mmCIF file of C-alpha atoms in Angstrom:
data_model
loop_
_atom_site.group_PDB
_atom_site.id
_atom_site.type_symbol
_atom_site.label_atom_id
_atom_site.label_comp_id
_atom_site.label_asym_id
_atom_site.label_seq_id
_atom_site.Cartn_x
_atom_site.Cartn_y
_atom_site.Cartn_z
ATOM 1 C CA MET A 1 -50.740 -24.950 -36.019
ATOM 2 C CA PRO A 2 -50.959 -22.123 -37.979
ATOM 3 C CA LYS A 3 -48.636 -18.892 -37.308
ATOM 4 C CA ALA A 4 -50.687 -15.779 -36.552
ATOM 5 C CA THR A 5 -50.471 -12.795 -38.515
ATOM 6 C CA LYS A 6 -48.965 -9.679 -36.419
ATOM 7 C CA PRO A 7 -50.612 -6.217 -36.087
ATOM 8 C CA LYS A 8 -49.247 -3.441 -37.717
ATOM 9 C CA SER A 9 -47.207 -1.380 -35.062
ATOM 10 C CA ARG A 10 -48.340 2.076 -34.220
ATOM 11 C CA THR A 11 -46.568 5.130 -32.697
ATOM 12 C CA ALA A 12 -47.484 4.957 -28.911
ATOM 13 C CA SER A 13 -50.059 8.256 -28.185
ATOM 14 C CA SER A 14 -48.967 10.684 -25.811
ATOM 15 C CA ARG A 15 -53.228 12.000 -25.882
ATOM 16 C CA THR A 16 -54.356 12.024 -22.886
ATOM 17 C CA ASN A 17 -57.446 10.009 -21.473
ATOM 18 C CA PRO A 18 -60.803 10.732 -22.979
ATOM 19 C CA LEU A 19 -62.351 8.694 -19.731
ATOM 20 C CA ARG A 20 -61.021 11.633 -17.198
ATOM 21 C CA SER A 21 -64.090 13.215 -18.405
ATOM 22 C CA LYS A 22 -66.163 10.234 -17.030
ATOM 23 C CA ASN A 23 -66.950 9.353 -13.272
ATOM 24 C CA ALA A 24 -65.629 6.540 -11.784
ATOM 25 C CA ASN A 25 -66.148 5.116 -8.400
ATOM 26 C CA THR A 26 -62.382 3.600 -6.809
ATOM 27 C CA ALA A 27 -63.655 4.087 -2.905
ATOM 28 C CA LYS A 28 -63.477 1.893 -0.678
ATOM 29 C CA PRO A 29 -67.899 0.820 -0.142
ATOM 30 C CA PRO A 30 -68.535 2.148 4.009
ATOM 31 C CA ALA A 31 -67.712 -0.544 6.516
ATOM 32 C CA ASP A 32 -71.223 -1.293 7.213
ATOM 33 C CA GLN A 33 -72.402 -2.096 3.603
ATOM 34 C CA PRO A 34 -70.717 -5.208 1.583
ATOM 35 C CA PRO A 35 -68.387 -4.578 -0.933
ATOM 36 C CA THR A 36 -69.558 -3.091 -4.412
ATOM 37 C CA HIS A 37 -68.509 -3.639 -8.129
ATOM 38 C CA SER A 38 -65.990 -0.393 -8.939
ATOM 39 C CA THR A 39 -68.120 0.809 -11.930
ATOM 40 C CA SER A 40 -72.104 1.958 -10.772
ATOM 41 C CA ASP A 41 -75.147 -0.342 -10.780
ATOM 42 C CA GLU A 42 -76.231 1.765 -13.909
ATOM 43 C CA ASN A 43 -72.643 1.319 -15.982
ATOM 44 C CA ALA A 44 -72.815 -2.768 -14.771
ATOM 45 C CA THR A 45 -76.321 -2.551 -17.085
ATOM 46 C CA GLN A 46 -74.343 -1.380 -19.213
ATOM 47 C CA GLU A 47 -71.934 -3.424 -19.617
ATOM 48 C CA LYS A 48 -74.257 -6.438 -19.695
ATOM 49 C CA SER A 49 -76.190 -4.760 -22.601
ATOM 50 C CA ALA A 50 -72.664 -4.577 -24.023
ATOM 51 C CA ALA A 51 -72.169 -7.673 -25.964
ATOM 52 C CA ALA A 52 -74.109 -10.253 -27.361
ATOM 53 C CA ALA A 53 -72.570 -13.025 -25.369
ATOM 54 C CA PRO A 54 -71.870 -17.151 -26.458
ATOM 55 C CA ALA A 55 -70.889 -19.000 -23.989
ATOM 56 C CA GLN A 56 -67.028 -19.663 -23.048
ATOM 57 C CA GLY A 57 -64.899 -21.059 -25.356
ATOM 58 C CA HIS A 58 -68.365 -21.345 -28.559
ATOM 59 C CA ILE A 59 -67.262 -20.349 -31.715
ATOM 60 C CA ILE A 60 -68.371 -16.818 -32.455
ATOM 61 C CA GLU A 61 -68.561 -15.706 -35.914
ATOM 62 C CA ALA A 62 -65.201 -15.083 -37.687
ATOM 63 C CA ASP A 63 -64.312 -11.986 -40.035
ATOM 64 C CA ASP A 64 -66.321 -9.871 -36.808
ATOM 65 C CA GLU A 65 -63.854 -7.035 -36.309
ATOM 66 C CA ARG A 66 -66.044 -5.672 -32.943
ATOM 67 C CA ASN A 67 -63.694 -6.049 -30.121
ATOM 68 C CA TYR A 68 -63.817 -9.090 -27.830
ATOM 69 C CA LEU A 69 -64.746 -8.768 -24.095
ATOM 70 C CA PHE A 70 -63.300 -10.327 -21.423
ATOM 71 C CA THR A 71 -63.703 -11.013 -17.599
ATOM 72 C CA VAL A 72 -60.775 -12.149 -16.366
ATOM 73 C CA ALA A 73 -60.441 -12.714 -13.016
ATOM 74 C CA MET A 74 -57.386 -13.776 -10.352
ATOM 75 C CA THR A 75 -59.025 -16.620 -8.781
ATOM 76 C CA LEU A 76 -56.911 -17.123 -5.955
ATOM 77 C CA SER A 77 -57.988 -13.854 -5.052
ATOM 78 C CA ASN A 78 -61.202 -12.734 -2.374
ATOM 79 C CA ASP A 79 -62.644 -10.112 -0.122
ATOM 80 C CA PRO A 80 -62.847 -9.154 -2.779
ATOM 81 C CA MET A 81 -61.973 -11.307 -5.949
ATOM 82 C CA ILE A 82 -59.628 -8.605 -8.088
ATOM 83 C CA THR A 83 -61.196 -8.943 -11.890
ATOM 84 C CA ARG A 84 -61.412 -6.940 -14.819
ATOM 85 C CA LEU A 85 -64.247 -6.248 -18.292
ATOM 86 C CA LEU A 86 -61.749 -5.373 -20.272
ATOM 87 C CA SER A 87 -62.256 -4.870 -24.115
ATOM 88 C CA VAL A 88 -59.789 -5.884 -26.606
ATOM 89 C CA PRO A 89 -59.916 -5.861 -30.829
ATOM 90 C CA PRO A 90 -59.590 -9.772 -32.079
ATOM 91 C CA SER A 91 -56.093 -9.020 -34.284
ATOM 92 C CA LEU A 92 -54.152 -8.599 -30.394
ATOM 93 C CA THR A 93 -51.500 -10.636 -30.557
ATOM 94 C CA PHE A 94 -51.398 -12.896 -26.909
ATOM 95 C CA ALA A 95 -47.879 -10.454 -26.242
ATOM 96 C CA THR A 96 -49.819 -7.393 -26.185
ATOM 97 C CA PHE A 97 -52.493 -8.972 -24.497
ATOM 98 C CA HIS A 98 -50.022 -10.072 -21.870
ATOM 99 C CA GLN A 99 -49.196 -5.871 -21.477
ATOM 100 C CA VAL A 100 -52.826 -5.241 -20.938
ATOM 101 C CA LEU A 101 -53.203 -7.275 -18.281
ATOM 102 C CA GLN A 102 -50.534 -6.618 -16.538
ATOM 103 C CA ILE A 103 -51.734 -2.870 -17.195
ATOM 104 C CA ALA A 104 -54.966 -3.597 -15.987
ATOM 105 C CA PHE A 105 -54.332 -5.677 -13.327
ATOM 106 C CA GLY A 106 -51.155 -3.451 -11.907
ATOM 107 C CA TRP A 107 -48.128 -5.868 -12.061
ATOM 108 C CA ALA A 108 -44.618 -4.769 -12.486
ATOM 109 C CA GLY A 109 -43.307 -7.559 -14.804
ATOM 110 C CA CYS A 110 -40.706 -8.402 -11.950
ATOM 111 C CA HIS A 111 -41.523 -12.470 -13.403
ATOM 112 C CA MET A 112 -42.340 -14.313 -16.054
ATOM 113 C CA HIS A 113 -45.744 -15.533 -17.702
ATOM 114 C CA ALA A 114 -47.749 -17.678 -20.566
ATOM 115 C CA PHE A 115 -51.033 -18.561 -21.392
ATOM 116 C CA ASN A 116 -52.792 -22.172 -21.409
ATOM 117 C CA VAL A 117 -55.056 -23.076 -23.809
ATOM 118 C CA GLU A 118 -57.486 -25.870 -22.337
ATOM 119 C CA MET A 119 -60.663 -27.283 -23.991
ATOM 120 C CA GLN A 120 -63.079 -29.300 -21.916
ATOM 121 C CA LEU A 121 -63.838 -32.636 -24.168
ATOM 122 C CA ASN A 122 -66.718 -33.292 -21.507
ATOM 123 C CA ASP A 123 -67.987 -32.826 -18.365
ATOM 124 C CA ASP A 124 -66.415 -35.147 -16.933
ATOM 125 C CA ASP A 125 -62.691 -35.333 -17.703
ATOM 126 C CA MET A 126 -59.951 -32.491 -16.564
ATOM 127 C CA PRO A 127 -59.483 -30.055 -19.524
ATOM 128 C CA LYS A 128 -56.923 -30.791 -21.784
ATOM 129 C CA SER A 129 -54.147 -28.865 -22.430
ATOM 130 C CA VAL A 130 -54.034 -27.984 -26.667
ATOM 131 C CA LEU A 131 -51.582 -24.877 -26.584
ATOM 132 C CA ILE A 132 -49.123 -23.284 -24.396
ATOM 133 C CA LEU A 133 -48.015 -19.384 -25.134
ATOM 134 C CA GLN A 134 -44.874 -17.597 -23.554
ATOM 135 C CA ARG A 135 -42.431 -14.536 -24.533
ATOM 136 C CA THR A 136 -39.858 -17.059 -26.487
ATOM 137 C CA THR A 137 -40.647 -20.295 -28.432
ATOM 138 C CA ASP A 138 -38.607 -23.990 -27.647
ATOM 139 C CA GLY A 139 -34.846 -24.248 -27.941
ATOM 140 C CA ASP A 140 -34.261 -20.212 -27.413
ATOM 141 C CA GLU A 141 -31.847 -18.860 -24.878
ATOM 142 C CA ASP A 142 -34.719 -17.418 -22.463
ATOM 143 C CA ASP A 143 -37.547 -20.415 -22.758
ATOM 144 C CA LEU A 144 -39.332 -20.999 -19.690
ATOM 145 C CA GLY A 145 -38.843 -24.764 -19.937
ATOM 146 C CA PHE A 146 -42.063 -25.302 -17.957
ATOM 147 C CA TRP A 147 -43.754 -26.921 -20.691
ATOM 148 C CA PRO A 148 -42.971 -28.842 -23.660
ATOM 149 C CA ASN A 149 -43.407 -27.156 -27.694
ATOM 150 C CA PRO A 150 -44.469 -23.714 -26.508
ATOM 151 C CA GLN A 151 -45.326 -21.523 -28.647
ATOM 152 C CA ASN A 152 -44.495 -18.195 -28.928
ATOM 153 C CA GLU A 153 -46.986 -15.371 -27.736
ATOM 154 C CA LYS A 154 -45.928 -13.006 -30.800
ATOM 155 C CA ASP A 155 -47.207 -15.274 -33.777
ATOM 156 C CA TRP A 156 -50.766 -15.921 -32.497
ATOM 157 C CA THR A 157 -53.780 -13.198 -31.984
ATOM 158 C CA LEU A 158 -56.528 -13.793 -30.050
ATOM 159 C CA ARG A 159 -58.342 -14.606 -33.138
ATOM 160 C CA ASP A 160 -56.365 -17.652 -33.811
ATOM 161 C CA VAL A 161 -57.624 -18.710 -30.653
ATOM 162 C CA PHE A 162 -61.007 -18.229 -30.002
ATOM 163 C CA GLU A 163 -62.036 -18.288 -33.378
ATOM 164 C CA ARG A 164 -60.447 -21.820 -34.159
ATOM 165 C CA LYS A 165 -62.669 -24.628 -34.927
ATOM 166 C CA GLU A 166 -60.323 -27.643 -34.685
ATOM 167 C CA TRP A 167 -57.407 -28.647 -32.317
ATOM 168 C CA GLU A 168 -54.516 -31.115 -32.797
ATOM 169 C CA THR A 169 -53.721 -33.325 -30.258
ATOM 170 C CA GLU A 170 -50.170 -34.489 -29.687
ATOM 171 C CA ASP A 171 -51.049 -38.014 -31.144
ATOM 172 C CA GLY A 172 -52.035 -35.982 -34.439
ATOM 173 C CA SER A 173 -56.261 -36.712 -33.704
ATOM 174 C CA LYS A 174 -58.309 -33.750 -34.622
ATOM 175 C CA ILE A 175 -60.291 -32.093 -31.544
ATOM 176 C CA SER A 176 -63.028 -29.739 -31.591
ATOM 177 C CA GLY A 177 -65.109 -28.471 -28.359
ATOM 178 C CA GLN A 178 -65.346 -25.656 -25.315
ATOM 179 C CA ILE A 179 -61.495 -24.189 -24.850
ATOM 180 C CA GLN A 180 -60.230 -21.627 -21.832
ATOM 181 C CA VAL A 181 -57.837 -19.889 -21.446
ATOM 182 C CA ARG A 182 -55.687 -19.259 -18.726
ATOM 183 C CA TYR A 183 -52.974 -16.793 -17.938
ATOM 184 C CA GLU A 184 -50.617 -17.495 -15.047
ATOM 185 C CA TYR A 185 -47.990 -14.630 -13.743
ATOM 186 C CA ASP A 186 -45.686 -15.674 -10.766
ATOM 187 C CA MET A 187 -44.657 -19.087 -11.714
ATOM 188 C CA GLY A 188 -43.825 -18.782 -7.856
ATOM 189 C CA ASP A 189 -46.591 -17.649 -6.650
ATOM 190 C CA SER A 190 -48.745 -18.834 -9.518
ATOM 191 C CA TRP A 191 -51.038 -16.361 -9.717
ATOM 192 C CA ASP A 192 -53.526 -17.616 -12.278
ATOM 193 C CA HIS A 193 -56.180 -15.715 -14.527
ATOM 194 C CA GLN A 194 -58.774 -17.332 -16.072
ATOM 195 C CA ILE A 195 -60.087 -15.112 -18.929
ATOM 196 C CA VAL A 196 -63.316 -15.522 -20.301
ATOM 197 C CA LEU A 197 -65.311 -14.363 -23.276
ATOM 198 C CA LEU A 198 -68.165 -12.656 -22.844
ATOM 199 C CA GLY A 199 -68.935 -11.924 -26.923
ATOM 200 C CA ARG A 200 -68.745 -8.844 -29.096
ATOM 201 C CA ALA A 201 -68.531 -5.144 -27.809
ATOM 202 C CA GLU A 202 -71.783 -3.069 -29.501
ATOM 203 C CA LYS A 203 -70.846 -0.896 -32.547
ATOM 204 C CA GLY A 204 -70.130 2.556 -30.864
ATOM 205 C CA LEU A 205 -69.199 1.196 -27.137
ATOM 206 C CA HIS A 206 -65.505 3.281 -27.305
ATOM 207 C CA ASN A 207 -67.199 6.119 -29.043
ATOM 208 C CA VAL A 208 -69.053 6.443 -26.117
ATOM 209 C CA LEU A 209 -66.991 6.138 -23.152
ATOM 210 C CA GLY A 210 -64.213 7.513 -24.725
ATOM 211 C CA GLY A 211 -65.560 10.395 -26.508
ATOM 212 C CA GLY A 212 -65.692 9.105 -30.053
ATOM 213 C CA GLY A 213 -63.098 10.650 -32.963
ATOM 214 C CA GLU A 214 -59.369 9.652 -33.373
ATOM 215 C CA ASP A 215 -59.041 9.846 -29.195
ATOM 216 C CA THR A 216 -61.527 6.983 -28.957
ATOM 217 C CA PRO A 217 -58.941 4.255 -27.082
ATOM 218 C CA LYS A 218 -58.485 0.453 -29.178
ATOM 219 C CA VAL A 219 -58.485 -1.239 -25.659
ATOM 220 C CA LEU A 220 -60.526 -0.115 -23.061
ATOM 221 C CA CYS A 221 -60.997 -1.691 -19.393
ATOM 222 C CA ILE A 222 -64.695 -1.121 -18.687
ATOM 223 C CA GLY A 223 -65.031 -2.242 -14.819
ATOM 224 C CA GLY A 224 -64.043 -4.128 -12.729
ATOM 225 C CA GLU A 225 -63.268 -4.780 -8.574
ATOM 226 C CA GLY A 226 -60.281 -5.267 -6.669
ATOM 227 C CA HIS A 227 -56.772 -3.483 -5.779
ATOM 228 C CA PRO A 228 -53.623 -4.795 -7.357
ATOM 229 C CA CYS A 229 -52.319 -7.415 -5.813
ATOM 230 C CA ALA A 230 -48.768 -7.009 -4.035
ATOM 231 C CA GLU A 231 -45.811 -8.338 -6.071
ATOM 232 C CA ASP A 232 -43.826 -10.919 -4.487
ATOM 233 C CA CYS A 233 -46.027 -11.169 -1.404
ATOM 234 C CA GLY A 234 -46.408 -15.337 -0.761
ATOM 235 C CA SER A 235 -49.563 -15.906 -2.852
ATOM 236 C CA GLU A 236 -52.517 -16.283 -1.492
ATOM 237 C CA PRO A 237 -51.990 -16.886 1.968
ATOM 238 C CA GLY A 238 -49.054 -13.837 1.887
ATOM 239 C CA TRP A 239 -51.847 -11.775 0.174
ATOM 240 C CA GLU A 240 -54.510 -12.221 2.742
ATOM 241 C CA ASP A 241 -52.099 -11.750 5.568
ATOM 242 C CA LEU A 242 -50.510 -8.094 4.096
ATOM 243 C CA LYS A 243 -54.611 -7.131 4.000
ATOM 244 C CA ASN A 244 -55.187 -7.965 7.159
ATOM 245 C CA ALA A 245 -52.134 -6.237 8.291
ATOM 246 C CA PHE A 246 -53.421 -3.216 7.318
ATOM 247 C CA LYS A 247 -56.887 -3.899 8.279
ATOM 248 C CA LYS A 248 -56.405 -4.394 11.900
ATOM 249 C CA GLN A 249 -55.448 -1.599 13.763
ATOM 250 C CA LYS A 250 -51.966 -3.651 15.612
ATOM 251 C CA GLY A 251 -51.697 -5.009 12.005
ATOM 252 C CA ASP A 252 -48.028 -6.662 11.053
ATOM 253 C CA LYS A 253 -45.826 -3.422 10.824
ATOM 254 C CA SER A 254 -42.512 -4.650 9.100
ATOM 255 C CA ARG A 255 -45.156 -6.184 6.603
ATOM 256 C CA ARG A 256 -46.906 -2.969 6.420
ATOM 257 C CA GLU A 257 -43.473 -1.162 5.998
ATOM 258 C CA TRP A 258 -42.256 -3.440 3.165
ATOM 259 C CA TYR A 259 -45.194 -2.726 0.880
ATOM 260 C CA LYS A 260 -44.899 0.805 1.348
ATOM 261 C CA THR A 261 -41.156 0.841 0.952
ATOM 262 C CA MET A 262 -39.993 -2.404 -1.154
ATOM 263 C CA CYS A 263 -42.923 -4.060 -3.031
ATOM 264 C CA ALA A 264 -42.628 -3.643 -6.277
ATOM 265 C CA ASN A 265 -46.160 -2.590 -7.303
ATOM 266 C CA GLY A 266 -46.374 -0.621 -3.652
ATOM 267 C CA ASP A 267 -48.048 2.316 -2.524
ATOM 268 C CA PRO A 268 -46.419 4.206 0.237
ATOM 269 C CA LYS A 269 -49.938 5.848 1.168
ATOM 270 C CA GLY A 270 -50.961 1.991 2.030
ATOM 271 C CA LEU A 271 -53.279 -0.386 0.783
ATOM 272 C CA ASP A 272 -57.018 -0.271 1.125
ATOM 273 C CA PRO A 273 -58.122 -4.063 -0.751
ATOM 274 C CA TYR A 274 -61.296 -2.377 -2.495
ATOM 275 C CA LYS A 275 -59.573 1.082 -4.303
ATOM 276 C CA TRP A 276 -58.232 0.855 -7.997
ATOM 277 C CA ASP A 277 -58.321 3.813 -10.237
ATOM 278 C CA ILE A 278 -60.147 2.321 -13.858
ATOM 279 C CA LEU A 279 -58.799 5.610 -15.284
ATOM 280 C CA ASP A 280 -55.675 5.379 -14.274
ATOM 281 C CA VAL A 281 -55.579 1.886 -15.673
ATOM 282 C CA ASN A 282 -57.284 3.589 -19.318
ATOM 283 C CA ASP A 283 -54.839 6.527 -19.334
ATOM 284 C CA GLN A 284 -51.986 3.335 -19.811
ATOM 285 C CA LEU A 285 -53.646 1.533 -21.714
ATOM 286 C CA MET A 286 -53.880 4.636 -24.351
ATOM 287 C CA LYS A 287 -50.001 3.883 -24.245
ATOM 288 C CA VAL A 288 -50.294 0.567 -25.711
ATOM 289 C CA GLU A 289 -49.309 -0.247 -29.602
ATOM 290 C CA VAL A 290 -52.040 -1.716 -31.451
#
């Protein structure tokens, strides 16, 4: 497997987020209305028009420096499903993409993670894993030890995976087809994030949303839905129990107190399943070295 080139490091910016001047809807919808997307209908239309999108896994045009547009969904979450729409450079390593996902989904970095690149050979077969990326490579002292022949996520860029035309199987044969990428965080709770490539961001998108000039962010969260999931809550059943504890007037007080005072990414103010702050997310993404 080819080794990816590492992007040049750049000092993290201390600049303020230009998106602070934009409107953002982070509040819970009224009780008599169904939950809505965190962005307005106008913004949603803008998001759809931002990408000339191939189907997931299709080879996209090489030597194109426009950002990738990804939609990422936590598949075990519901009511609402926690999702984020991200614009990121193709040169980003998976190690840096891990940082982006941690920020976008509000995780606290308490657990191990891995990226699993799978290929769908035909409609009837289960996807076949063709690449595992993690923090260290097989044989290092910090190796997770869950998968055979893992690769170092620092050595692979997004372009290396999403623009790769051919993959080699364990028996040495060459295969090609649709790929899908999953990001798994916390091997105990097994939070699976399905990453879908929508296409390329249109030129000027970041200038429009970020104000242009040197303050224009390289990595951007454009939209999404759902409050960040609580660390160590007990996977899907535990997350549902925690939400119910805050939803019901006589909910489990011990669960509420745990989230407010002990949870690694908890909030002393409590939990609203629909509320999240896209401006805060982009403030933190501005600090990622790209």
